[in-house]
PDB file of C-alpha atoms in Angstrom:
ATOM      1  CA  UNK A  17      76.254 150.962 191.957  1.00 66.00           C
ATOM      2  CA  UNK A  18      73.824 153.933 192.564  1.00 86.00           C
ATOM      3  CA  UNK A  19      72.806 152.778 196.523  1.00 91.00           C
ATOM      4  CA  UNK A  20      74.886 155.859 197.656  1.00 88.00           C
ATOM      5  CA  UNK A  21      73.032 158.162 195.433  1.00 87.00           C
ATOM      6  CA  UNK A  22      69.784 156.565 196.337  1.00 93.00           C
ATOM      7  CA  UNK A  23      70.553 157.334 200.470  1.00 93.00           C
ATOM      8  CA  UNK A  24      71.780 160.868 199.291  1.00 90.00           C
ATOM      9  CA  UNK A  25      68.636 161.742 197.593  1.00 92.00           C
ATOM     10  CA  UNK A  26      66.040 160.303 200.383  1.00 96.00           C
ATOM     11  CA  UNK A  27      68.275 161.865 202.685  1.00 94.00           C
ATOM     12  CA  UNK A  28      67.204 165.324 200.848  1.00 94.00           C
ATOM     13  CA  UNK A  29      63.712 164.301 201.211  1.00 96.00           C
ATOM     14  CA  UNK A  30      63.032 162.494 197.912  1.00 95.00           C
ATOM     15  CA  UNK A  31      60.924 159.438 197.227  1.00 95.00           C
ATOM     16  CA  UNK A  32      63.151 156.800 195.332  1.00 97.00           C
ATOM     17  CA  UNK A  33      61.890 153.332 193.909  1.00 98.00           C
ATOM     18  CA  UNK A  34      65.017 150.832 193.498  1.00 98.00           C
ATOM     19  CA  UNK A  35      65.466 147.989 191.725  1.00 97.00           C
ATOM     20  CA  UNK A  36      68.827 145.998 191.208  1.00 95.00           C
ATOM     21  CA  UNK A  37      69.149 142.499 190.245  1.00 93.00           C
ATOM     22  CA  UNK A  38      70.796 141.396 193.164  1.00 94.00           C
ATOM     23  CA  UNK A  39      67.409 141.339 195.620  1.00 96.00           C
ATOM     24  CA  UNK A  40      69.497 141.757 198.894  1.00 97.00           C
ATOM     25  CA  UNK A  41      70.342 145.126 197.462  1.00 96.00           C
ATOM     26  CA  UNK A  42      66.953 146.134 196.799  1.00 97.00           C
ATOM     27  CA  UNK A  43      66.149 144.746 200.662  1.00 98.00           C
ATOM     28  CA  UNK A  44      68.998 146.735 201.930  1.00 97.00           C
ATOM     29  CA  UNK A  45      67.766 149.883 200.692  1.00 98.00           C
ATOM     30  CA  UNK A  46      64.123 149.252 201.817  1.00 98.00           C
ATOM     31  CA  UNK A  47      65.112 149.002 205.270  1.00 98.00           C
ATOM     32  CA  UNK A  48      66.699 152.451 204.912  1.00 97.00           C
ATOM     33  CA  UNK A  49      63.606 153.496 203.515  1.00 97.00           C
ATOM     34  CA  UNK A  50      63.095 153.505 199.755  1.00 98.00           C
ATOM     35  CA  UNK A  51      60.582 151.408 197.882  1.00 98.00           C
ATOM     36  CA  UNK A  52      61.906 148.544 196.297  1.00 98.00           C
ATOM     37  CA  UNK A  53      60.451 146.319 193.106  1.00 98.00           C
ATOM     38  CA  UNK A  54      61.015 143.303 192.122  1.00 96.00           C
ATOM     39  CA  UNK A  55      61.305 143.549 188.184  1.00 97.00           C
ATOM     40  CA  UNK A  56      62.011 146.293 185.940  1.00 96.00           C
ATOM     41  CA  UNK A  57      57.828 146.050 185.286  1.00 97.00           C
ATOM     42  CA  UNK A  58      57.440 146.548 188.545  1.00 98.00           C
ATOM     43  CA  UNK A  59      59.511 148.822 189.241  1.00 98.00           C
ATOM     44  CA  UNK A  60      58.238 151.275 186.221  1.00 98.00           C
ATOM     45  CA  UNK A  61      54.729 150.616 187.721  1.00 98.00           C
ATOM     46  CA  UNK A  62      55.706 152.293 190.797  1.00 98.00           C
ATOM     47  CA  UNK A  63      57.175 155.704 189.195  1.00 97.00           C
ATOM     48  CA  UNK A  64      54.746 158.799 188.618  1.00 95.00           C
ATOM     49  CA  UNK A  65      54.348 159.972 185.759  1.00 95.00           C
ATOM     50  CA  UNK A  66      56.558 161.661 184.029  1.00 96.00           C
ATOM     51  CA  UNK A  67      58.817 159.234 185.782  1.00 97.00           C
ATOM     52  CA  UNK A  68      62.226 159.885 185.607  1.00 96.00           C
ATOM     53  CA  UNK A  69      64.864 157.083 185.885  1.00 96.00           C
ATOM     54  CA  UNK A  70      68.407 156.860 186.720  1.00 94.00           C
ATOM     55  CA  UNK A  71      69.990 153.851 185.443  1.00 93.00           C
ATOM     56  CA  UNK A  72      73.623 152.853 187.666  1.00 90.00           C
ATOM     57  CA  UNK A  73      74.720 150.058 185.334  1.00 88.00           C
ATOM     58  CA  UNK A  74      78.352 148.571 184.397  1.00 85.00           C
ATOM     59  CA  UNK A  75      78.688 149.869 180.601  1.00 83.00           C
ATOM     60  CA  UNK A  76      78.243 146.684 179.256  1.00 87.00           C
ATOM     61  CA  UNK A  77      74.495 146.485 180.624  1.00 89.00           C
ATOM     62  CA  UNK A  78      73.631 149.715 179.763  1.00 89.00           C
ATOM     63  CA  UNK A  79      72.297 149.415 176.425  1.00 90.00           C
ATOM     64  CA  UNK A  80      70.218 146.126 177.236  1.00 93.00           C
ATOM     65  CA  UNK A  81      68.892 148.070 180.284  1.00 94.00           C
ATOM     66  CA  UNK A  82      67.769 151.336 178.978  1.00 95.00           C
ATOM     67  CA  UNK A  83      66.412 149.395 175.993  1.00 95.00           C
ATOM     68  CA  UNK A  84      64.148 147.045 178.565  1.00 96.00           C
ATOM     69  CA  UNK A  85      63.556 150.333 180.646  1.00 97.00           C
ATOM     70  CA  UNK A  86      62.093 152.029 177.529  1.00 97.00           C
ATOM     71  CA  UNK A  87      60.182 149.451 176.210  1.00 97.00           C
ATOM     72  CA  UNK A  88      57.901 150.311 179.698  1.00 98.00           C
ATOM     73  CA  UNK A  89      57.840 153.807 179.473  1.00 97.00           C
ATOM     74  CA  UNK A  90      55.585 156.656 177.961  1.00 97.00           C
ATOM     75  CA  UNK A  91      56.815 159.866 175.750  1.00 98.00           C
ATOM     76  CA  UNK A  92      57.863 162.365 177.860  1.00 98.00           C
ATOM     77  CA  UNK A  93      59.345 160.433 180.819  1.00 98.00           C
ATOM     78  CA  UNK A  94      63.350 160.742 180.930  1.00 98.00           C
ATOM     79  CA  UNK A  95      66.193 157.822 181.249  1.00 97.00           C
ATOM     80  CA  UNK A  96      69.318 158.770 182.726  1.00 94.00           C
ATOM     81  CA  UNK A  97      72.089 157.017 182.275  1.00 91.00           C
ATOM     82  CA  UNK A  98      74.530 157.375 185.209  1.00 87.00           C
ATOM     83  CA  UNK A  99      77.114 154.619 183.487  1.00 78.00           C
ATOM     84  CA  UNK A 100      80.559 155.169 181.691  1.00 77.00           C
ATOM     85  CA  UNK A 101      78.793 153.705 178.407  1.00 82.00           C
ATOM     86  CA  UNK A 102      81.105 155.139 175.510  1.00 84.00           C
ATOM     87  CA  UNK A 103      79.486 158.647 174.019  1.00 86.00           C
ATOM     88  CA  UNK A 104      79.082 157.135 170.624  1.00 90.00           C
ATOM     89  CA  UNK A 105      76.725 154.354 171.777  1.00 90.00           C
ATOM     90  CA  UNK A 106      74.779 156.969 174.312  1.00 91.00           C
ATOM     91  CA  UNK A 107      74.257 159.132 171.022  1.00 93.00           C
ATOM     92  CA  UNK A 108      72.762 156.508 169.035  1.00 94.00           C
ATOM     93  CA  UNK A 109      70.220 155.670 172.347  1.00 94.00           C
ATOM     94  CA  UNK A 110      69.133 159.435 172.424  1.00 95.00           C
ATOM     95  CA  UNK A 111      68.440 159.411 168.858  1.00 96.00           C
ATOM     96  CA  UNK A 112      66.422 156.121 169.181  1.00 96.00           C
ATOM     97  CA  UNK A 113      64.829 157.174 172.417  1.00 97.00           C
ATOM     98  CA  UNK A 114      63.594 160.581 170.771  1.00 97.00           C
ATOM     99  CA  UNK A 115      61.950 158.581 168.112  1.00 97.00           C
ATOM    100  CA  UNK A 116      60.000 157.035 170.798  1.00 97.00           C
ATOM    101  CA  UNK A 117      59.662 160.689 172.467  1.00 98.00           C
ATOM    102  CA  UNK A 118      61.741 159.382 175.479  1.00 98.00           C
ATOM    103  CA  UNK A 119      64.194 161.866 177.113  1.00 98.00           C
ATOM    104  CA  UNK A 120      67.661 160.574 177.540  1.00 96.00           C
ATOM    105  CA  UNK A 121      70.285 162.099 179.376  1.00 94.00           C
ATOM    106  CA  UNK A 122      74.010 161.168 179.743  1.00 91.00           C
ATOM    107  CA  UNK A 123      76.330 161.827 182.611  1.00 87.00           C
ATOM    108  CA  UNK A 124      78.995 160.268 183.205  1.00 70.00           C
ATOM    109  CA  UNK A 125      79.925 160.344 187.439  1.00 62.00           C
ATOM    110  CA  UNK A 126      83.316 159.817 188.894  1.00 56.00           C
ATOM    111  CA  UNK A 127      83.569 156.247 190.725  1.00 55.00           C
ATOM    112  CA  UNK A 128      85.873 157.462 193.007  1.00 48.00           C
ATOM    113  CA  UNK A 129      83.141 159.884 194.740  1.00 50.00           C
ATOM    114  CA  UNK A 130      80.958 159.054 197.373  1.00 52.00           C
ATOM    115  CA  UNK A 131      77.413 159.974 196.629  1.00 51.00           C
ATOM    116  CA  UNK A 132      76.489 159.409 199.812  1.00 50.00           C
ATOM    117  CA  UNK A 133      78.812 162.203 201.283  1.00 54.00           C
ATOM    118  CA  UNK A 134      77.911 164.752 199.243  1.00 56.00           C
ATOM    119  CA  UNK A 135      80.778 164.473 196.746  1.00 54.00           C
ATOM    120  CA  UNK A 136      79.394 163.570 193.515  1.00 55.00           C
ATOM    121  CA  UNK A 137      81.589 164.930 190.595  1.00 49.00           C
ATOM    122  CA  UNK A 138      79.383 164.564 187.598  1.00 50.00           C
TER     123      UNK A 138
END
């Protein structure tokens, strides 16, 4: 889901780490230059701190994933969740997150926009 965003940003000049479950994504996106991991362990391992992550999951993964996600992470470093996850369940992560001094963010994006050409209604 986020591989457009991913070209958009290294496009801009960032550094992005990817991981997806599918590993042909992850391969896809190394070959266009960003670094991939092969767990979520390893792909936490790879971020500087604060490390900042930007979670592109179907709704129904997103609590599982920013729970695994956090359960790697230090206070201070942020979790975004770029996902149409309903409010009230993304309200209920913050306040569990901030117990744990983990940043979270929602925003919702439009599916219909192509990150990768610079339309990205958020």
């Amino acid at each position: 889901m986020g591989a457009n965003m991913v070209r958009r940003l290294m496009h801009a000049g960032h550094t992005c780490v990817v991981y997806d479950v599918n590993a042909d994504a992850v391969k896809g996106l190394e070959a266009e230059g960003a670094t991939g991991a092969l767990t979520l362990e390893d792909f936490v391992a790879k971020l500087v701190a604060p490390k900042a992550v930007w979670v592109m999951v179907p709704a129904g993964y997103a609590g599982e994933t920013v729970n695994n996600l956090a359960a790697l992470m230090s206070p201070g470093d942020i979790i975004i969740d770029g996902g149409n996850s309903y409010y009230h369940d993304d309200i209920a992560r913050a306040a569990k997150l901030k117990e744990q001094g983990i940043h979270f963010v929602d925003v919702a994006r439009a599916a219909a926009c192509s990150a990768s050409r610079g339309d990205i209604a958020l």
